[in-house]
Short mmCIF file of C-alpha atoms and ligand atoms in Angstrom, two decimals:
data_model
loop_
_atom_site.label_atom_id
_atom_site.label_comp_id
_atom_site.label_asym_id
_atom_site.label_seq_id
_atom_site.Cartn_x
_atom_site.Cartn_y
_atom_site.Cartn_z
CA UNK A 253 57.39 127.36 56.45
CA UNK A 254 60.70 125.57 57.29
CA UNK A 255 64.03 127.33 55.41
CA UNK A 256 66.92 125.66 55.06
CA UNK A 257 70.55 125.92 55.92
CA UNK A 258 72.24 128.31 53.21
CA UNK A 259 74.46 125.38 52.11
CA UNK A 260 72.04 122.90 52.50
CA UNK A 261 73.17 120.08 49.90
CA UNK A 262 69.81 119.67 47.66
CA UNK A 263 70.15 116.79 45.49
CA UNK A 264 69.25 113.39 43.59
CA UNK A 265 69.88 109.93 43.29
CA UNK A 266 70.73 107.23 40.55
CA UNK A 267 72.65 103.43 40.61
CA UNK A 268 74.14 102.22 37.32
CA UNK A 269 72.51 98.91 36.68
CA UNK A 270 69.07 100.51 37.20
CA UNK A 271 69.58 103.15 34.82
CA UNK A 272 72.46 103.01 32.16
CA UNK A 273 71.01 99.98 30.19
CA UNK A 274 74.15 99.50 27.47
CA UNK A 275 74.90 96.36 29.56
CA UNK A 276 77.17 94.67 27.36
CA UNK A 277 78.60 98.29 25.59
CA UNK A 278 81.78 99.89 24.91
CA UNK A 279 83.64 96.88 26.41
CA UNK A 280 81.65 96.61 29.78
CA UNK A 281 81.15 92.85 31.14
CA UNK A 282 78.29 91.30 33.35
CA UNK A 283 77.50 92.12 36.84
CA UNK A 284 75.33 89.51 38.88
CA UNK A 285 72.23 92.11 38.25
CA UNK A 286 72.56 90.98 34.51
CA UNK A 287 72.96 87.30 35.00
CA UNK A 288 70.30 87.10 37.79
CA UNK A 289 67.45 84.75 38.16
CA UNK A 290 64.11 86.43 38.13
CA UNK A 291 60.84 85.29 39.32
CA UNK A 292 58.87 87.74 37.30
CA UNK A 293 59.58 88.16 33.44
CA UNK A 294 56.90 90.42 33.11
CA UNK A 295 59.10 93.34 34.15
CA UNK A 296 62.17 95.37 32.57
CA UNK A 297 65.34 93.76 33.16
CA UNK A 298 68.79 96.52 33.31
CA UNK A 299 69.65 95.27 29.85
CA UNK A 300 68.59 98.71 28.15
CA UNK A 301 67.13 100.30 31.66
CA UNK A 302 66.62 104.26 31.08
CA UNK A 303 69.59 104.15 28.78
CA UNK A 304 71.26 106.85 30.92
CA UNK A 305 74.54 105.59 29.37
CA UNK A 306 73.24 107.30 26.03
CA UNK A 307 71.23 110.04 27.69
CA UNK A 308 73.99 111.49 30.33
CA UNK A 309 73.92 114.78 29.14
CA UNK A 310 70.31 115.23 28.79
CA UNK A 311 69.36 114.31 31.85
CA UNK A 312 72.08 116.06 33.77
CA UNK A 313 71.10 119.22 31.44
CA UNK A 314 67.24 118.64 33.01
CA UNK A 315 68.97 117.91 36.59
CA UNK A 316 70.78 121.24 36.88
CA UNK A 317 67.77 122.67 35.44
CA UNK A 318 65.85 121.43 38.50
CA UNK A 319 68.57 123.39 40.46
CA UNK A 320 70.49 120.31 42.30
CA UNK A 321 74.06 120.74 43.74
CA UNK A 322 75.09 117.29 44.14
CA UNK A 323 74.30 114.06 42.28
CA UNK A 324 74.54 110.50 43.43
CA UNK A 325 75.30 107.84 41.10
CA UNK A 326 77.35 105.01 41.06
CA UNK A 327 80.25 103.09 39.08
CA UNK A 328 79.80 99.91 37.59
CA UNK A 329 82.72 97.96 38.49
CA UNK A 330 82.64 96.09 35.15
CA UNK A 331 83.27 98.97 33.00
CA UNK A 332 86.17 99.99 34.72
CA UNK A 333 87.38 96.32 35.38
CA UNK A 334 84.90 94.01 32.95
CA UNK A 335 86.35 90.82 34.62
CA UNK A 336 86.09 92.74 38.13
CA UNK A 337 90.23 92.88 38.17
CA UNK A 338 93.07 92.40 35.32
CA UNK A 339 92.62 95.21 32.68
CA UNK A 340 91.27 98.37 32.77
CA UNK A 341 88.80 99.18 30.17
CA UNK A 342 89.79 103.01 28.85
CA UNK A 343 86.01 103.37 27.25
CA UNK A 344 84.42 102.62 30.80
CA UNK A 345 86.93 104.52 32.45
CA UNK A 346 86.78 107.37 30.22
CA UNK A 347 83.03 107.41 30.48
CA UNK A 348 82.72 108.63 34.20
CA UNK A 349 85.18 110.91 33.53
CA UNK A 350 82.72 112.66 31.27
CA UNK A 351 80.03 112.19 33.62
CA UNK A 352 81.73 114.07 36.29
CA UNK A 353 83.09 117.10 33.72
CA UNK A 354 79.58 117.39 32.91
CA UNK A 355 78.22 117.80 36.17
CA UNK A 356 81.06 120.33 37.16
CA UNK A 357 80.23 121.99 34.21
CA UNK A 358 76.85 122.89 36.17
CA UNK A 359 78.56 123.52 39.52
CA UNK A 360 76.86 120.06 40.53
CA UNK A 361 78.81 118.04 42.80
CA UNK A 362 79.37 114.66 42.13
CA UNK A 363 78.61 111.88 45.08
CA UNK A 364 80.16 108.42 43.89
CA UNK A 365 79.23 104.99 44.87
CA UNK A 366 81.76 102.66 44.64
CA UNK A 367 79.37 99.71 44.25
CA UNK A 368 75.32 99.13 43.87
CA UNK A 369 74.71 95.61 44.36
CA UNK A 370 76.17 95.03 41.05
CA UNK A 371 79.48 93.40 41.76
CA UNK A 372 80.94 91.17 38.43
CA UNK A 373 80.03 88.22 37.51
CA UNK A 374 83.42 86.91 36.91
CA UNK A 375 84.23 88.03 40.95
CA UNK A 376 80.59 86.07 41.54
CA UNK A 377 82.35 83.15 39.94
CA UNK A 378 84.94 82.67 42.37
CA UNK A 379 82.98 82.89 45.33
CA UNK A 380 82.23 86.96 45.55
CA UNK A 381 81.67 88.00 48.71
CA UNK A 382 82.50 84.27 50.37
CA UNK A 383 85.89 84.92 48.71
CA UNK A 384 88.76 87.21 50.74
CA UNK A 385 89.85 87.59 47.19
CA UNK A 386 86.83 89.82 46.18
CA UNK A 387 88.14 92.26 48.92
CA UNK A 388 91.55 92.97 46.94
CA UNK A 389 89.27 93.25 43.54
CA UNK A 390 87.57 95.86 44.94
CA UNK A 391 90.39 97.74 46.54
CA UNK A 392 92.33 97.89 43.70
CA UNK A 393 89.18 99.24 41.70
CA UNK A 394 88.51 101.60 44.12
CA UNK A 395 92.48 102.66 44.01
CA UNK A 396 91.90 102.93 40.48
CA UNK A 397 88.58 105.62 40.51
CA UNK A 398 90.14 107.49 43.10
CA UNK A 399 93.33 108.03 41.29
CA UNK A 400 91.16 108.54 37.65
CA UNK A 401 88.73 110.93 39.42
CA UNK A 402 89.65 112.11 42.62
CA UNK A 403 91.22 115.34 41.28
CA UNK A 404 87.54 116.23 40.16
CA UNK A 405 85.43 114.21 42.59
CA UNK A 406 85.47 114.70 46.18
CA UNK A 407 83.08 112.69 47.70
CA UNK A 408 82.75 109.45 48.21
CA UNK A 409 80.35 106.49 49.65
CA UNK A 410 81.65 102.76 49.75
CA UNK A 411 79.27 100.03 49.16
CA UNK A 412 75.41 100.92 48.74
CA UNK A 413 73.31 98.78 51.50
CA UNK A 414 75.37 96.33 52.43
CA UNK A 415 72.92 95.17 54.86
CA UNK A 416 69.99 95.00 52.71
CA UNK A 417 72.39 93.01 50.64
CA UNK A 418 72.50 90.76 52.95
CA UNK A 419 69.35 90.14 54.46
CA UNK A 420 67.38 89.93 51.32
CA UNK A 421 70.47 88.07 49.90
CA UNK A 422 67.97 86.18 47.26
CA UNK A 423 66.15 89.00 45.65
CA UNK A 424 69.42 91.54 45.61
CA UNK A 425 72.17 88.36 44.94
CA UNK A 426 70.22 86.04 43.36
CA UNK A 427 70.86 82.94 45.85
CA UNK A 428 70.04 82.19 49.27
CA UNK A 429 73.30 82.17 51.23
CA UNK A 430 74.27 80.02 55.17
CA UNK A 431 74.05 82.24 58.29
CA UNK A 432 78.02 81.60 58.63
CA UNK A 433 79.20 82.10 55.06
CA UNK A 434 76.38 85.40 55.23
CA UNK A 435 78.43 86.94 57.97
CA UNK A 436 81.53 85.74 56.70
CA UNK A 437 80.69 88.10 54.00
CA UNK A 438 79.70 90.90 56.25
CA UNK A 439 83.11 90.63 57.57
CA UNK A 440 85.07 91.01 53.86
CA UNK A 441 82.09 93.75 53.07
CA UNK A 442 83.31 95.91 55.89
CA UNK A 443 86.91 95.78 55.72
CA UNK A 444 86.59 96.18 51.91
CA UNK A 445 84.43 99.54 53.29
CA UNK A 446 87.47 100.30 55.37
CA UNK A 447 90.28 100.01 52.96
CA UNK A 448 88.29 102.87 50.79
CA UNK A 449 88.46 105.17 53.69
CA UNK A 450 91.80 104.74 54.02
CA UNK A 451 92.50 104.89 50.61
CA UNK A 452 90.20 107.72 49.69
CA UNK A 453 92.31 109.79 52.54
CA UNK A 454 95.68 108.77 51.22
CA UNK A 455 94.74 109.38 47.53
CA UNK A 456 92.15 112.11 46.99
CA UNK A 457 93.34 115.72 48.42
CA UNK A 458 90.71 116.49 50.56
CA UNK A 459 88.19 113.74 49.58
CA UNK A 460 85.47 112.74 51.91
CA UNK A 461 83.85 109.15 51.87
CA UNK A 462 81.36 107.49 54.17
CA UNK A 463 79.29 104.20 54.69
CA UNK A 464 75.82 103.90 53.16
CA UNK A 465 73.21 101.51 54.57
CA UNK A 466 69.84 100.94 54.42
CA UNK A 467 68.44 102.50 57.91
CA UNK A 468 64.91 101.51 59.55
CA UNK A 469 64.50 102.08 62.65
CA UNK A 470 62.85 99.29 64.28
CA UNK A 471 60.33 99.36 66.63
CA UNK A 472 58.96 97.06 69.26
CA UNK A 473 55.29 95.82 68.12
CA UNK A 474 54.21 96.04 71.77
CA UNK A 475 55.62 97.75 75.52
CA UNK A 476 56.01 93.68 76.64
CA UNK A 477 59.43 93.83 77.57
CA UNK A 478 60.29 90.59 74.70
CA UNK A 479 59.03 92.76 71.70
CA UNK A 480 61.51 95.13 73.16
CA UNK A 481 64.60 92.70 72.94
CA UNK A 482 63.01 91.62 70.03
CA UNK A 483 63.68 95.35 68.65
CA UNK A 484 67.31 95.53 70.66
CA UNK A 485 68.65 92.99 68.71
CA UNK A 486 66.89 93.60 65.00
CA UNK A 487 68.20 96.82 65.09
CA UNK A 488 71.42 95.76 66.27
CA UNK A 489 71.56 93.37 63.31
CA UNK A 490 69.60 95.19 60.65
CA UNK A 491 71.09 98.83 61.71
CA UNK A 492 73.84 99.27 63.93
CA UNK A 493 76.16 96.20 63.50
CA UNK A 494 77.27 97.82 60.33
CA UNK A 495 77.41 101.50 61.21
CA UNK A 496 79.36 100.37 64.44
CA UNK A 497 81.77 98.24 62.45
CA UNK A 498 82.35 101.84 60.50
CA UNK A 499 82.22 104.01 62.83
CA UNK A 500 83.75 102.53 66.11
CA UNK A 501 85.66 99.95 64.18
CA UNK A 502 84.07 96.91 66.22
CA UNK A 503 81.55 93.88 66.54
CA UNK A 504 78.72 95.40 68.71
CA UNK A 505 77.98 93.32 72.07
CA UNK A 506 74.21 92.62 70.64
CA UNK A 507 75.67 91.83 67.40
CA UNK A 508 78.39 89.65 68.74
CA UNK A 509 75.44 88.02 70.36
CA UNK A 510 73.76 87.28 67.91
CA UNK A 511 75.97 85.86 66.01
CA UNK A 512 77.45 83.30 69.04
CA UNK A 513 73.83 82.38 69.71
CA UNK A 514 73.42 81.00 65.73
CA UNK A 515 77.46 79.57 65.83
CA UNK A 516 78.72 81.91 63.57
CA UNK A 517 82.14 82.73 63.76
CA UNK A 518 83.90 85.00 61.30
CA UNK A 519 87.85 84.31 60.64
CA UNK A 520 90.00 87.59 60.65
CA UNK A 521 92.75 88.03 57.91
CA UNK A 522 95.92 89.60 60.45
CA UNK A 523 95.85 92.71 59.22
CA UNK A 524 91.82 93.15 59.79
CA UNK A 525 92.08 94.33 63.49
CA UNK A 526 94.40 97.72 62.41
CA UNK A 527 92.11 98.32 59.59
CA UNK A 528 89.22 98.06 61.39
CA UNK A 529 90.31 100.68 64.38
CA UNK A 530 91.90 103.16 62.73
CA UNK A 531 89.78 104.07 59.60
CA UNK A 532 87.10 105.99 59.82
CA UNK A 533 84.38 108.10 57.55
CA UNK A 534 83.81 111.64 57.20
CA UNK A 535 80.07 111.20 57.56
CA UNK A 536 77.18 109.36 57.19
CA UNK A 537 74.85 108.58 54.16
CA UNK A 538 71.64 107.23 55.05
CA UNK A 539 69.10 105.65 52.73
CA UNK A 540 65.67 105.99 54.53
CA UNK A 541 62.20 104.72 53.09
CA UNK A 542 60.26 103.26 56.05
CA UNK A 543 60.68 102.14 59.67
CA UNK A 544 60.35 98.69 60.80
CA UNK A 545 57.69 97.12 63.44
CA UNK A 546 59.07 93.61 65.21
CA UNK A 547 57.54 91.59 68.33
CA UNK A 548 59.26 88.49 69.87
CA UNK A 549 58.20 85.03 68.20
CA UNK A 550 55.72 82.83 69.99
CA UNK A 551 56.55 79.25 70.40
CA UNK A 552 53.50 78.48 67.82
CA UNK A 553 55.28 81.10 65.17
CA UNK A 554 57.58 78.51 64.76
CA UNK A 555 59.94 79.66 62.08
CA UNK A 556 57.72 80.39 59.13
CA UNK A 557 54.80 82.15 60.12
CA UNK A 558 53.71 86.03 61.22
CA UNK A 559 55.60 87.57 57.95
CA UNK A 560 53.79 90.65 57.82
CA UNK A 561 54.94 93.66 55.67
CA UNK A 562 57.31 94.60 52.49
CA UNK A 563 60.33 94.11 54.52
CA UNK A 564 59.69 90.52 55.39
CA UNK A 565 62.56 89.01 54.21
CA UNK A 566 64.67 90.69 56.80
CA UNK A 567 62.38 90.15 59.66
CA UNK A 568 62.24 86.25 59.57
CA UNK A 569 65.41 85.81 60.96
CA UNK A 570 66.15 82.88 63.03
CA UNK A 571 63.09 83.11 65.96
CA UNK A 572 64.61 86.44 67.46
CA UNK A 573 62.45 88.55 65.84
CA UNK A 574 59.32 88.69 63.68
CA UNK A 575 57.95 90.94 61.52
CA UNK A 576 54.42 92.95 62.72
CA UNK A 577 52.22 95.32 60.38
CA UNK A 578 52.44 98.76 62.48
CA UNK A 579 48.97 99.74 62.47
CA UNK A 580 49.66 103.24 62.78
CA UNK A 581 51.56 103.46 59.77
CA UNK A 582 49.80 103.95 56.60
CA UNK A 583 50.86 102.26 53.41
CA UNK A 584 52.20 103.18 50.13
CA UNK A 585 50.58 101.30 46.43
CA UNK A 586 53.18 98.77 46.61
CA UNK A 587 52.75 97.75 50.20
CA UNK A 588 55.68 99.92 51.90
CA UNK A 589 54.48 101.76 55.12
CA UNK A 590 55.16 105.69 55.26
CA UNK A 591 56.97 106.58 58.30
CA UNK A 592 58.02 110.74 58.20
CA UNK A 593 57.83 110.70 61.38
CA UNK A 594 60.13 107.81 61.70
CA UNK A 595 62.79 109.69 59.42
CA UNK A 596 63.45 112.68 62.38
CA UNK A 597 63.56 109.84 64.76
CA UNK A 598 65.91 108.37 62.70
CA UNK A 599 67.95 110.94 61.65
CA UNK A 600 68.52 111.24 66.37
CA UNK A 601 69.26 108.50 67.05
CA UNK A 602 71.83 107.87 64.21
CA UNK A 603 73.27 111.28 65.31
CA UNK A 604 73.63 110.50 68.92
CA UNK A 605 75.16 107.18 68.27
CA UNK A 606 77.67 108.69 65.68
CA UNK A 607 78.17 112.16 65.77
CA UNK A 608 78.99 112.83 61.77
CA UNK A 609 77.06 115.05 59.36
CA UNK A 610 74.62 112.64 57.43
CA UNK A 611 73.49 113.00 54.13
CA UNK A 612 70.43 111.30 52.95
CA UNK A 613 70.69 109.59 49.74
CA UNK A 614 67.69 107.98 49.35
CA UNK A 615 64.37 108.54 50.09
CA UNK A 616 61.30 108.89 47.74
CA UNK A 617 58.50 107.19 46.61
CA UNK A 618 57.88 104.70 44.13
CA UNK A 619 54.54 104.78 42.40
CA UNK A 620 52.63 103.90 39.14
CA UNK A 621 52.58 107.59 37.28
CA UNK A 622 50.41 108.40 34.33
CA UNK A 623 51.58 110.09 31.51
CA UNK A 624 48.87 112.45 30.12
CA UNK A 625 48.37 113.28 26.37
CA UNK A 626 49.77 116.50 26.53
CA UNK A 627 52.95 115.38 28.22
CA UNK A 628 52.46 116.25 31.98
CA UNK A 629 52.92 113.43 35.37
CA UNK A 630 50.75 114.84 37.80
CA UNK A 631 52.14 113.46 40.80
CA UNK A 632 50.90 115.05 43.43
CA UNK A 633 51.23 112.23 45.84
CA UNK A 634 55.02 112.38 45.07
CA UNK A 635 55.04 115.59 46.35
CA UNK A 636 52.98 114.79 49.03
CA UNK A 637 55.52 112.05 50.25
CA UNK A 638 58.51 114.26 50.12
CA UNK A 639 56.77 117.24 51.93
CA UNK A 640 56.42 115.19 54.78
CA UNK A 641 60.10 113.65 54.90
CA UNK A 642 61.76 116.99 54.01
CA UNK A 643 59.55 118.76 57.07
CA UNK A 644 60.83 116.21 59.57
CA UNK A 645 64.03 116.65 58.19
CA UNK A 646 63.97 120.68 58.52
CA UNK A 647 62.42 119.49 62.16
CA UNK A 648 66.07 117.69 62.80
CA UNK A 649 68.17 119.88 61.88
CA UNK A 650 66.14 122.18 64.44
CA UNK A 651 66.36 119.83 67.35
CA UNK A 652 70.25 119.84 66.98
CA UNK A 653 71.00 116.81 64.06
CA UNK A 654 73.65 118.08 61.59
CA UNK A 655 72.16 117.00 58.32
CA UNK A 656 73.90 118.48 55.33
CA UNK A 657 71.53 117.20 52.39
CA UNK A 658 68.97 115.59 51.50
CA UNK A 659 69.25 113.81 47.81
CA UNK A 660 65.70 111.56 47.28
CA UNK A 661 65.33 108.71 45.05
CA UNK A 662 65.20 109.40 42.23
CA UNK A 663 66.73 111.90 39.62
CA UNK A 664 65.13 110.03 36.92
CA UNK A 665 62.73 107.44 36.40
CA UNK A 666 64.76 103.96 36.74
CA UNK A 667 64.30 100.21 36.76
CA UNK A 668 63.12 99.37 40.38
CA UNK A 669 65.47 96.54 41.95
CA UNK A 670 62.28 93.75 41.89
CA UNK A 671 59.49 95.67 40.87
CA UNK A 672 60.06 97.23 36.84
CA UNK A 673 59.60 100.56 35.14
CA UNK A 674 56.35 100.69 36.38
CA UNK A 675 57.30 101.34 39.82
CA UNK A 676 58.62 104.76 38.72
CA UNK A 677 60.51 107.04 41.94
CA UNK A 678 61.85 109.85 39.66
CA UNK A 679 61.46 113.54 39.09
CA UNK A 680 61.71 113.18 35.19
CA UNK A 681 59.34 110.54 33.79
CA UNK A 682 61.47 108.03 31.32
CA UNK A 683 58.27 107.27 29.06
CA UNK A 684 58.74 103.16 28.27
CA UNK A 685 57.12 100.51 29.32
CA UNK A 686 58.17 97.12 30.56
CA UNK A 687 58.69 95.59 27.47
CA UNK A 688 58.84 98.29 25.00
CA UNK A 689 61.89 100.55 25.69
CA UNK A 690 60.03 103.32 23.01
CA UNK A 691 62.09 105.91 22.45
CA UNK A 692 62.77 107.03 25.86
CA UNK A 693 61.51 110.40 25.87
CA UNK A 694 62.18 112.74 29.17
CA UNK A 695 59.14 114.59 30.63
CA UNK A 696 59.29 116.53 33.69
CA UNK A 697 56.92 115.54 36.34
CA UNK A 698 54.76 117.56 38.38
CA UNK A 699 57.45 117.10 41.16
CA UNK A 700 60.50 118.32 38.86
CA UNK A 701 59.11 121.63 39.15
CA UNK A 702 58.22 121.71 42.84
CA UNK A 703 61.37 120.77 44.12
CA UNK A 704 62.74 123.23 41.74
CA UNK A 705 61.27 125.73 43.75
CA UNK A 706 62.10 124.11 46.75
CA UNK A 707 65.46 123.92 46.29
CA UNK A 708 65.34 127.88 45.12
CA UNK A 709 63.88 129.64 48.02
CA UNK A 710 65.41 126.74 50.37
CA UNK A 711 62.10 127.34 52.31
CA UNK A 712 59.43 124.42 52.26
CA UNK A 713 55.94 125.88 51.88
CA UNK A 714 53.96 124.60 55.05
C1 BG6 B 842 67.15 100.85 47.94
C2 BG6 B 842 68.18 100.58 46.84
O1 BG6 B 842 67.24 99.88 48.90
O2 BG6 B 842 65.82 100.77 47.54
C3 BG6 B 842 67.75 101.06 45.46
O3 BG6 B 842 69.42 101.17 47.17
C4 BG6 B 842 66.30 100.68 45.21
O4 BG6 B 842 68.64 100.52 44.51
C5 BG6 B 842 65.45 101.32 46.29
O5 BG6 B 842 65.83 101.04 43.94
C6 BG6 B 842 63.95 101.08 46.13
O6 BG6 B 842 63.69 99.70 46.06
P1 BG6 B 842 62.89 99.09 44.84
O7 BG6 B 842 62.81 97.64 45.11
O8 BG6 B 842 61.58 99.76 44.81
O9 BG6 B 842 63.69 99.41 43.62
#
């Protein structure tokens, strides 16, 4: 039996695009998720999603029923600003505002993201990231949130993944993008990241904000002492160069190495230097689904070869590293390896390097549920999954890590990013299918009602 700090923050996670559908509604204009190129047609697009836009106050009625004290969701930058700057839209605006008076009506604490991977089209137009330009967008949007909601909404987080962003730039973006204009957009990503902080401390009484990346720890495929450079600099560039950036307000050394060794050199606006020392986040929200396995490329690997797991993509950088299956890891349905194990590790080292309270705000499973006649998702390898992550995360706190919450993906049953409906996370089954949005009933899973109880006695049943 593991129990839980009294305050511990129990909670769940949502993005816009993935759930609110109503793409096009109440004055809202297109983010690159709607205009993006798919490979697959066969799945849901966010066009109608879970149509949380409609359903708000049912599912944050089921959500407080579950017992959660804080949600995450995020903004969509083009209902607030359809053309990503110029006018606001009042509907859009006015529309979060009754989010977050709903979920204080429940005593549930709202947790904003400024951005999911849906940045507008329009901004896309001009370059997005590539474009110092974007950067002023999105501070003036965030200025604009924080001044709308910040009386009611404390807590903040910037730009979701930027890193995964990045290195799986085609699936998340839709294009492939240059190693120099990539990390010219890492640059503009981060000091858009640090203008909220400031911003969120000048504007918001009291408000708290913090990075949120993607974190895997990576491991060396073997003890030969290449896999472990391998490892050193994956991390460095998967993990740390963007935690550093927030936290310590600098280029890493492995990083910087990294980046001299492929020419890539980023160009500094004057002001970037300042920025970048002297604004800093409250804490740290971590999104944690697996751990990744590299080894050192052999001359014959050339540049395409070895690509092993789910998180290929990100491993096939540039001969420095290469992707290795982990044969101690088992796998989930859609190919991701299962690291609990990996999560207390995690949850260390990131609290060594840093020293801030971390929040996870994703972590979960995604899986292919069956809905029964009689209305029931017995999803007992949901349960399963989270059992294991929330024990190493009651095994964390223990060895000294100060976690403050732990809010899994996903409240509800969304549109994955590349994989459909039918890769379902949530704790309250959305009954559609791919193509036929139905009529969108809620059922509570299996799940719903065991981390009801969880979150209850704070103790997790051994
Ligand atoms: C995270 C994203 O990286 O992974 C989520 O922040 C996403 O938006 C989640 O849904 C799971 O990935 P997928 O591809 O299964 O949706």
């Amino acid at each position: 039996m593991t129990t839980f700090p009294k305050n511990f923050l129990w909670g769940a996670s949502i993005s816009a695009h993935q759930t609110e559908g109503a793409y096009k509604s109440d004055g809202k204009g297109l983010s690159v998720q709607d205009t993006r190129q798919r490979d697959n047609h066969d799945i849901a697009d966010f066009t109608v999603a879970v149509d949380h836009y409609h359903h708000f106050k049912e599912d944050i009625r089921l959500l407080a029923e579950m017992g959660i004290k804080v949600f995450r969701f995020s903004i969509a930058w083009t209902r607030i600003f359809p053309e990503g700057r110029g006018e606001i839209n009042d509907l859009g605006l006015q529309h979060y505002s009754d989010v977050i008076d709903e979920l204080l009506k429940y005593g549930i604490q709202p947790y904003i993201t400024l951005n999911h991977f849906d940045l507008p089209q329009a901004l896309e137009d001009e370059g997005g990231w590539s474009n110092r330009s974007t950067v002023d967008a999105f501070v003036h949007y965030a200025e604009t949130v924080f001044e709308a909601y910040g009386d009611r909404a404390k807590h903040w987080l910037t730009i979701n993944e930027p890193n995964i962003m990045l290195l799986v730039d085609k699936k998340i973006l839709g294009k492939d993008i240059p190693l120099q204009e990539k990390y010219q957009q890492f640059h503009h990503l981060m000091i858009a990241e640090k203008y909220a902080f400031k911003r969120c401390h000048e504007l918001i009484e009291d408000g708290k904000i913090g990075p949120v990346p993607n974190i895997s720890l990576v491991y060396p495929a073997t003890s030969k002492p290449m896999d472990n450079q391998a490892a050193l600099y994956f991390n460095s560039v998967r993990n740390w160069a963007y935690l550093d950036f927030s936290c310590f307000g600098r280029y890493n050394a492995v990083f910087k190495d990294y980046l001299n060794r492929n020419d890539v050199s980023i160009s500094f606006a004057p002001e970037d230097q300042e920025l970048m020392e002297n604004h800093f986040p409250d804490f740290v929200a971590m999104n944690f689904y697996t751990t990744v396995t590299v080894e050192k490329p052999t001359e014959r690997d050339g540049m395409a070869n070895g690509i092993s797991d789910q998180q290929s993509e990100d491993i096939m950088e540039w001969g420095f590293y290469k992707g290795f299956t982990n044969p101690y890891l088992k796998k989930n349905e859609f190919n991701w390896t299962i690291d609990p194990d990996g999560l207390k590790t995690t949850l260390q080292t990131l609290y060594d390097r840093y020293h801030l309270p971390i929040i996870i705000t994703e972590n979960g499973l995604g899986a292919k549920d069956e809905l029964t006649e009689d209305g029931k998702i017995h999803d007992a390898y949901r349960i399963n999954y989270l059992q294991q992550h929330i024990e190493q995360c009651g095994s964390a706190i223990e060895a000294g890590v100060e976690l403050i919450g732990y809010s899994p993906w996903s409240a509800i049953d969304l549109v994955s990013v590349h994989e459909g409906i039918s890769k379902r996370y949530g704790f309250i089954y959305v009954d559609r299918t791919e193509h036929d949005a139905k009529e969108m009933t809620r059922y509570k899973k299996d799940s719903f009602y065991w981390y009801q109880t969880l979150i209850e006695t704070n103790q997790l049943p051994s």
